[in-house]
């Protein structure tokens, strides 16, 4: 691999950390102290002395035809080095995670507010912004398509509480052109991204008790704190080195190479410090743009979005509308579930096909249902593009199917937990796709353990901090009602439906300064979840050494896939384990030659080769030679589901979690205080128990946020609240105490028996909060996030 012309300040370095943490230990993070002290370099901290600044001109319209672009006024601004449009893209002009349908820079049509139209490079960011504002774009504005069902030509039922509040939105511009029937197709192939059918059992099954509900989930943002940012450095070989905060280095590289018309060996990516991701960095943002500007100017180019541009510049969680029908016997056995699920994918496909796959295949919840009829759709609209976000299609459906289970329990006069336990999946149960669960599925146990936890006591004295509204003194307890709600959910781990899911790891063992040192090199993105710690723990466990160095993440090693789908500890962890095993085998063979003992009798421990009566330091075995192995590792293969029935071995593993929420609701003002969250979750094997708890806490908080406050408000295709002033996320005052109980029911098919952790708690927490609010108010509450006007008793 060629070296870049220069290495920027803030580029990632090798990570080392405190020794001693093996698999199953509470291990310290090698990047933890740096982050706590504010010394960790994030993507927005990248710097080199001679760099230029890149800025993007974006469409102000959600749907319009570009008549003309005049870049002359921008080029006339002193300090401007380049202004680029789609005509300047040398390679493929469209890209995409799964479908190449999104322009690098807008071609003849813009399909969402914020679509990139032109780029500017200048010697100062303010100069670049002023120049971008002088680019003259002549638009013919069209009427946007903003509803997924309308886009597909399906009927749209009326919901009285589904529109954003009128005082939070602005009217759309009046001068728009009506679309013909033909132009209502946002893409040449139409507005359907994917339609997944799941058919199992009798389509005409009947039941003694039937409940029907229609539900809606708003658009949630990942709300990561670190903005999209990166630095592109032109290299001596005519290529480019990109330092960027991302989730998937190699798929970024593939798309960038296509746009630049360059081979992979001339487009090298290194992971910059990532300030959170949650799916929002799986798609490209400024990646190609910075590279285009760097190659055009011959100078390093830095791009870093502000918060408003970040809201426009990355994908969000899909809004969803859903209709469910549940049928059961009078004793509470589920007979059938029917569902129609619509995901609004926005202007471009991103990962909508996979989101539809998850939403459809797991859309009835962790229950045994003999008869299933599910239609799940992903549609193009002129709303902001939607793609990966923690929970990935399962979050939306969980709000619906768990509300349905509560409604069914009420209709039957049963305890909601008892109804769930009666129908819970277990090992050996079939899923709606016909796949048999072949590892522990302790759904009922999670619920029983949750139910057995003590409930928080009601307050005995008046403390405004304990009441909805807090110290704003909105109530002294009058009109406040307490509610308790339960929810359970499940989520696939790793990539599914036949995807060739693999990861590559390179492990090197050598002696430095008289002590054995191991280096682990993968391209698996560390986005804050603690993967670098897990890699160190696995190496320490398998090779018996304390000193483990984590090589910077880059494309100099084979792909590790995306840091998403709760997969990296499973898949990259499996690759690191396999590479370590290969290194260990070679070391032990060498030790066997030195000692005359069979390699099978030897093991590595505490920096030495040991056996009964033997302790041979690794320094004596290795000498000046290093042992290095690079291995590609895969989990069990999955398979595509049948296009007509949705049957097949779709997912390699499932993660299960359950939540109980306790809330106090001011029914007069509609204010909600979440008093406590409790969670039980099966993690298979806790590789780093402290980090597991952190993942459960974070996922719970994110699910709580969607339940009661988080929503990107979109009106006529325009984002109304692109800031953390108006887009609300839970603060320390909103996140309550949490009781967490972790189960370790090992999956025999996974490394160490582990299960992915990060997404499941994000799925069951929100529905539990909503169930608790329903219990407190007696209202059906079929839309999230719940707003004050939805819960007031007027």
XYZ file of N, CA and C in Angstrom, residues 133 138 166 278 303 328 347 437 445 491 607 634 696:
39
model
N -22.915 30.040 -1.670
C -24.168 30.803 -1.696
C -24.322 31.595 -2.998
N -31.101 27.277 -11.123
C -32.472 27.548 -11.552
C -33.263 26.245 -11.443
N -48.897 21.856 14.507
C -48.895 22.964 13.547
C -47.968 24.103 13.966
N -24.547 4.709 15.328
C -25.894 4.134 15.440
C -26.546 3.866 14.079
N -13.620 18.421 5.123
C -15.035 18.752 5.154
C -15.585 18.338 6.507
N -56.766 -14.900 18.520
C -56.365 -15.832 19.580
C -57.558 -16.655 20.047
N -35.891 9.465 -0.303
C -35.583 9.683 -1.713
C -34.749 8.583 -2.349
N -35.535 -22.169 15.803
C -34.555 -21.559 16.716
C -33.712 -22.674 17.312
N -38.515 -16.666 30.415
C -37.679 -16.456 31.596
C -37.328 -14.985 31.768
N -34.241 -9.563 17.949
C -33.568 -8.924 16.820
C -32.524 -9.876 16.266
N 2.558 -15.048 29.042
C 3.774 -14.734 28.302
C 4.738 -15.876 28.156
N -16.134 -16.606 8.706
C -17.566 -16.452 8.409
C -18.393 -17.177 9.450
N -26.677 -1.870 27.175
C -28.092 -1.989 27.561
C -28.621 -0.639 28.035
